[in-house]
mmCIF file of C-alpha atoms in Angstrom:
data_model
loop_
_atom_site.group_PDB
_atom_site.id
_atom_site.type_symbol
_atom_site.label_atom_id
_atom_site.label_comp_id
_atom_site.label_asym_id
_atom_site.label_seq_id
_atom_site.Cartn_x
_atom_site.Cartn_y
_atom_site.Cartn_z
ATOM 1 C CA MET A 1 36.927 36.149 -20.382
ATOM 2 C CA ILE A 2 36.607 34.485 -23.881
ATOM 3 C CA PHE A 3 35.616 37.742 -25.846
ATOM 4 C CA GLY A 4 37.559 40.241 -23.721
ATOM 5 C CA PHE A 5 38.960 41.627 -27.012
ATOM 6 C CA LEU A 6 35.911 42.943 -27.849
ATOM 7 C CA LYS A 7 35.414 45.112 -24.860
ATOM 8 C CA SER A 8 38.881 46.977 -25.595
ATOM 9 C CA HIS A 9 38.403 50.344 -26.737
ATOM 10 C CA THR A 10 41.997 51.176 -27.137
ATOM 11 C CA LEU A 11 42.878 51.878 -30.727
ATOM 12 C CA SER A 12 46.104 51.080 -32.548
ATOM 13 C CA PRO A 13 47.895 54.032 -34.040
ATOM 14 C CA ARG A 14 46.589 52.753 -37.562
ATOM 15 C CA GLN A 15 42.920 52.729 -36.208
ATOM 16 C CA LEU A 16 43.337 56.261 -34.811
ATOM 17 C CA ARG A 17 44.368 57.380 -38.213
ATOM 18 C CA LEU A 18 41.377 55.721 -39.709
ATOM 19 C CA GLN A 19 39.111 57.265 -37.048
ATOM 20 C CA ASN A 20 40.433 60.537 -37.989
ATOM 21 C CA THR A 21 39.498 60.200 -41.605
ATOM 22 C CA PRO A 22 36.351 61.952 -42.467
ATOM 23 C CA LEU A 23 34.954 58.821 -43.955
ATOM 24 C CA PHE A 24 34.968 57.112 -40.490
ATOM 25 C CA ARG A 25 34.813 59.834 -38.200
ATOM 26 C CA SER A 26 31.224 58.900 -36.866
ATOM 27 C CA LEU A 27 32.334 55.285 -36.035
ATOM 28 C CA LYS A 28 32.754 54.102 -32.454
ATOM 29 C CA PRO A 29 36.042 52.401 -31.276
ATOM 30 C CA LEU A 30 34.763 49.047 -31.595
ATOM 31 C CA GLU A 31 33.230 49.824 -35.184
ATOM 32 C CA ILE A 32 36.849 51.257 -36.367
ATOM 33 C CA LYS A 33 38.314 47.881 -35.083
ATOM 34 C CA PHE A 34 35.735 45.903 -37.221
ATOM 35 C CA VAL A 35 36.463 48.161 -40.310
ATOM 36 C CA ASP A 36 40.044 48.022 -39.941
ATOM 37 C CA GLY A 37 39.945 44.220 -40.277
ATOM 38 C CA LEU A 38 38.457 44.802 -43.676
ATOM 39 C CA MET A 39 41.304 46.946 -44.706
ATOM 40 C CA HIS A 40 44.191 45.680 -46.787
ATOM 41 C CA GLU A 41 47.424 47.363 -46.444
ATOM 42 C CA ARG A 42 49.558 48.245 -49.352
ATOM 43 C CA ARG A 43 53.059 49.984 -49.621
ATOM 44 C CA TYR A 44 54.194 51.862 -52.743
ATOM 45 C CA LEU A 45 57.744 53.146 -53.574
ATOM 46 C CA PRO A 46 58.367 56.564 -54.608
ATOM 47 C CA ASP A 47 57.034 56.913 -58.362
ATOM 48 C CA GLU A 48 55.149 53.751 -58.224
ATOM 49 C CA ILE A 49 51.725 53.759 -59.980
ATOM 50 C CA VAL A 50 48.828 52.899 -57.480
ATOM 51 C CA PHE A 51 46.523 52.777 -60.426
ATOM 52 C CA ASP A 52 46.264 54.012 -64.008
ATOM 53 C CA GLU A 53 43.686 56.349 -65.631
ATOM 54 C CA GLY A 54 41.014 54.009 -67.417
ATOM 55 C CA GLU A 55 41.456 51.028 -65.059
ATOM 56 C CA GLU A 56 38.356 49.592 -63.381
ATOM 57 C CA GLY A 57 37.851 51.185 -60.008
ATOM 58 C CA GLN A 58 37.566 48.390 -57.400
ATOM 59 C CA ALA A 59 38.700 50.064 -54.147
ATOM 60 C CA LEU A 60 38.745 53.565 -51.972
ATOM 61 C CA TYR A 61 42.279 54.305 -50.804
ATOM 62 C CA LEU A 62 43.224 55.923 -47.595
ATOM 63 C CA VAL A 63 46.447 57.769 -47.301
ATOM 64 C CA MET A 64 48.261 56.398 -44.003
ATOM 65 C CA SER A 65 51.482 57.833 -44.513
ATOM 66 C CA GLY A 66 53.199 59.527 -47.494
ATOM 67 C CA ARG A 67 51.973 61.627 -50.469
ATOM 68 C CA VAL A 68 50.223 60.606 -53.642
ATOM 69 C CA GLN A 69 49.978 62.721 -56.803
ATOM 70 C CA ILE A 70 46.967 62.701 -58.852
ATOM 71 C CA SER A 71 47.141 63.290 -62.389
ATOM 72 C CA ARG A 72 45.051 63.165 -65.714
ATOM 73 C CA SER A 73 45.871 62.748 -69.528
ATOM 74 C CA HIS A 74 45.813 66.036 -71.382
ATOM 75 C CA SER A 75 46.578 66.982 -74.901
ATOM 76 C CA ARG A 76 50.166 68.049 -73.920
ATOM 77 C CA GLY A 77 51.018 65.283 -71.615
ATOM 78 C CA ARG A 78 49.711 64.900 -67.966
ATOM 79 C CA GLN A 79 47.916 67.541 -65.934
ATOM 80 C CA ILE A 80 48.573 67.406 -62.214
ATOM 81 C CA VAL A 81 45.227 67.650 -60.553
ATOM 82 C CA GLY A 82 46.354 67.453 -57.011
ATOM 83 C CA ASP A 83 48.462 65.760 -54.307
ATOM 84 C CA LEU A 84 47.126 64.129 -51.282
ATOM 85 C CA GLY A 85 48.865 63.270 -47.919
ATOM 86 C CA ALA A 86 47.966 61.395 -44.816
ATOM 87 C CA GLY A 87 44.699 61.431 -43.589
ATOM 88 C CA SER A 88 43.301 61.999 -47.260
ATOM 89 C CA PHE A 89 41.289 59.378 -49.187
ATOM 90 C CA PHE A 90 40.582 58.880 -53.123
ATOM 91 C CA GLY A 91 38.979 56.876 -55.004
ATOM 92 C CA ASP A 92 35.556 56.909 -53.446
ATOM 93 C CA LEU A 93 33.308 56.384 -56.059
ATOM 94 C CA ALA A 94 34.732 52.823 -56.669
ATOM 95 C CA LEU A 95 32.816 51.631 -53.372
ATOM 96 C CA LEU A 96 29.610 52.581 -55.535
ATOM 97 C CA ASP A 97 30.215 51.247 -58.983
ATOM 98 C CA ASN A 98 33.047 49.904 -61.214
ATOM 99 C CA SER A 99 33.433 52.854 -63.484
ATOM 100 C CA PRO A 100 36.815 53.532 -64.966
ATOM 101 C CA ARG A 101 39.286 55.478 -62.970
ATOM 102 C CA SER A 102 39.144 59.013 -64.087
ATOM 103 C CA ALA A 103 42.898 59.781 -63.377
ATOM 104 C CA GLN A 104 46.234 58.327 -62.325
ATOM 105 C CA VAL A 105 47.626 58.069 -58.977
ATOM 106 C CA ARG A 106 51.261 57.699 -58.336
ATOM 107 C CA ALA A 107 53.136 57.630 -55.076
ATOM 108 C CA LEU A 108 55.529 60.779 -54.448
ATOM 109 C CA ASP A 109 57.059 59.282 -51.363
ATOM 110 C CA ALA A 110 56.988 56.028 -49.812
ATOM 111 C CA CYS A 111 53.538 55.409 -49.021
ATOM 112 C CA GLU A 112 51.264 53.237 -46.926
ATOM 113 C CA LEU A 113 47.680 52.879 -48.225
ATOM 114 C CA ALA A 114 44.838 51.285 -46.457
ATOM 115 C CA VAL A 115 42.588 49.691 -49.050
ATOM 116 C CA PHE A 116 38.903 49.239 -48.736
ATOM 117 C CA PHE A 117 37.512 47.094 -51.533
ATOM 118 C CA ARG A 118 33.958 47.617 -52.924
ATOM 119 C CA ASP A 119 32.991 43.745 -52.170
ATOM 120 C CA ASP A 120 34.247 44.096 -48.618
ATOM 121 C CA PHE A 121 32.176 47.373 -48.212
ATOM 122 C CA LEU A 122 28.965 45.706 -49.827
ATOM 123 C CA ALA A 123 29.462 42.526 -47.551
ATOM 124 C CA LEU A 124 29.734 44.877 -44.650
ATOM 125 C CA MET A 125 26.664 46.645 -45.604
ATOM 126 C CA GLU A 126 24.899 43.268 -45.527
ATOM 127 C CA THR A 127 26.387 42.138 -42.095
ATOM 128 C CA ASP A 128 26.285 45.280 -40.233
ATOM 129 C CA ALA A 129 23.944 47.832 -41.245
ATOM 130 C CA VAL A 130 24.629 50.472 -38.677
ATOM 131 C CA ILE A 131 28.312 50.832 -39.797
ATOM 132 C CA GLY A 132 27.519 50.488 -43.441
ATOM 133 C CA TYR A 133 24.909 53.427 -42.969
ATOM 134 C CA LYS A 134 27.522 55.471 -41.316
ATOM 135 C CA ILE A 135 29.875 55.116 -43.866
ATOM 136 C CA SER A 136 27.459 55.546 -46.724
ATOM 137 C CA LEU A 137 26.334 58.763 -45.171
ATOM 138 C CA ALA A 138 29.762 60.114 -44.763
ATOM 139 C CA LEU A 139 30.531 59.247 -48.293
ATOM 140 C CA ALA A 140 27.299 60.992 -49.632
ATOM 141 C CA ARG A 141 28.209 63.949 -47.610
ATOM 142 C CA HIS A 142 31.816 64.068 -49.068
ATOM 143 C CA ILE A 143 30.600 63.611 -52.669
ATOM 144 C CA GLY A 144 27.895 66.396 -52.101
ATOM 145 C CA GLN A 145 30.503 68.794 -50.844
ATOM 146 C CA ARG A 146 32.806 68.019 -53.705
ATOM 147 C CA LEU A 147 30.022 68.769 -55.865
ATOM 148 C CA ARG A 148 28.880 71.838 -54.290
ATOM 149 C CA GLY A 149 32.458 73.103 -54.516
ATOM 150 C CA TRP A 150 32.545 72.123 -58.278
ATOM 151 C CA LEU A 151 29.276 74.162 -58.941
ATOM 152 C CA ASP A 152 30.602 76.958 -57.149
ATOM 153 C CA GLY A 153 33.736 77.000 -59.505
ATOM 154 C CA HIS A 154 36.232 75.797 -57.041
ATOM 155 C CA ALA A 155 38.969 73.324 -58.214
ATOM 156 C CA GLN A 156 38.272 69.833 -56.912
ATOM 157 C CA VAL A 157 40.345 66.687 -56.817
ATOM 158 C CA GLU A 158 38.599 64.289 -59.004
ATOM 159 C CA ALA A 159 36.705 61.246 -57.519
ATOM 160 C CA LEU A 160 38.948 58.888 -59.497
#
């Protein structure tokens, strides 16, 4: 069978981690495999900066393993906004625009991050509207939930 690999619904450990992320939870196994092919793997050492506050946002990051710390400039130094571990994602607004990052992200441990670049996301929306729609809807719901939490006075990790 020439295209036998397309029929396999067995997901790798990395693909299972992607599928368990709220952003990709609605995707079917074949769709997860497709999106996984668009992801770029990055590894960071403890205390290494993933990106700095003020940099142009170009990608969303998913924490596959390890932990990252999010902090912002403050009049008395840096203010820690939060820590994120495996299964979390950050930098989601970078999929929508290239606004400057609102915080710095630094690896707390050795980290493996899956990076989803805006250009890849936009190309996906053109080539596979169904997958693009599912991811866009999950992203909109996530941003809406964060906004409702902020309006209710709950501390929120910034969109970065």
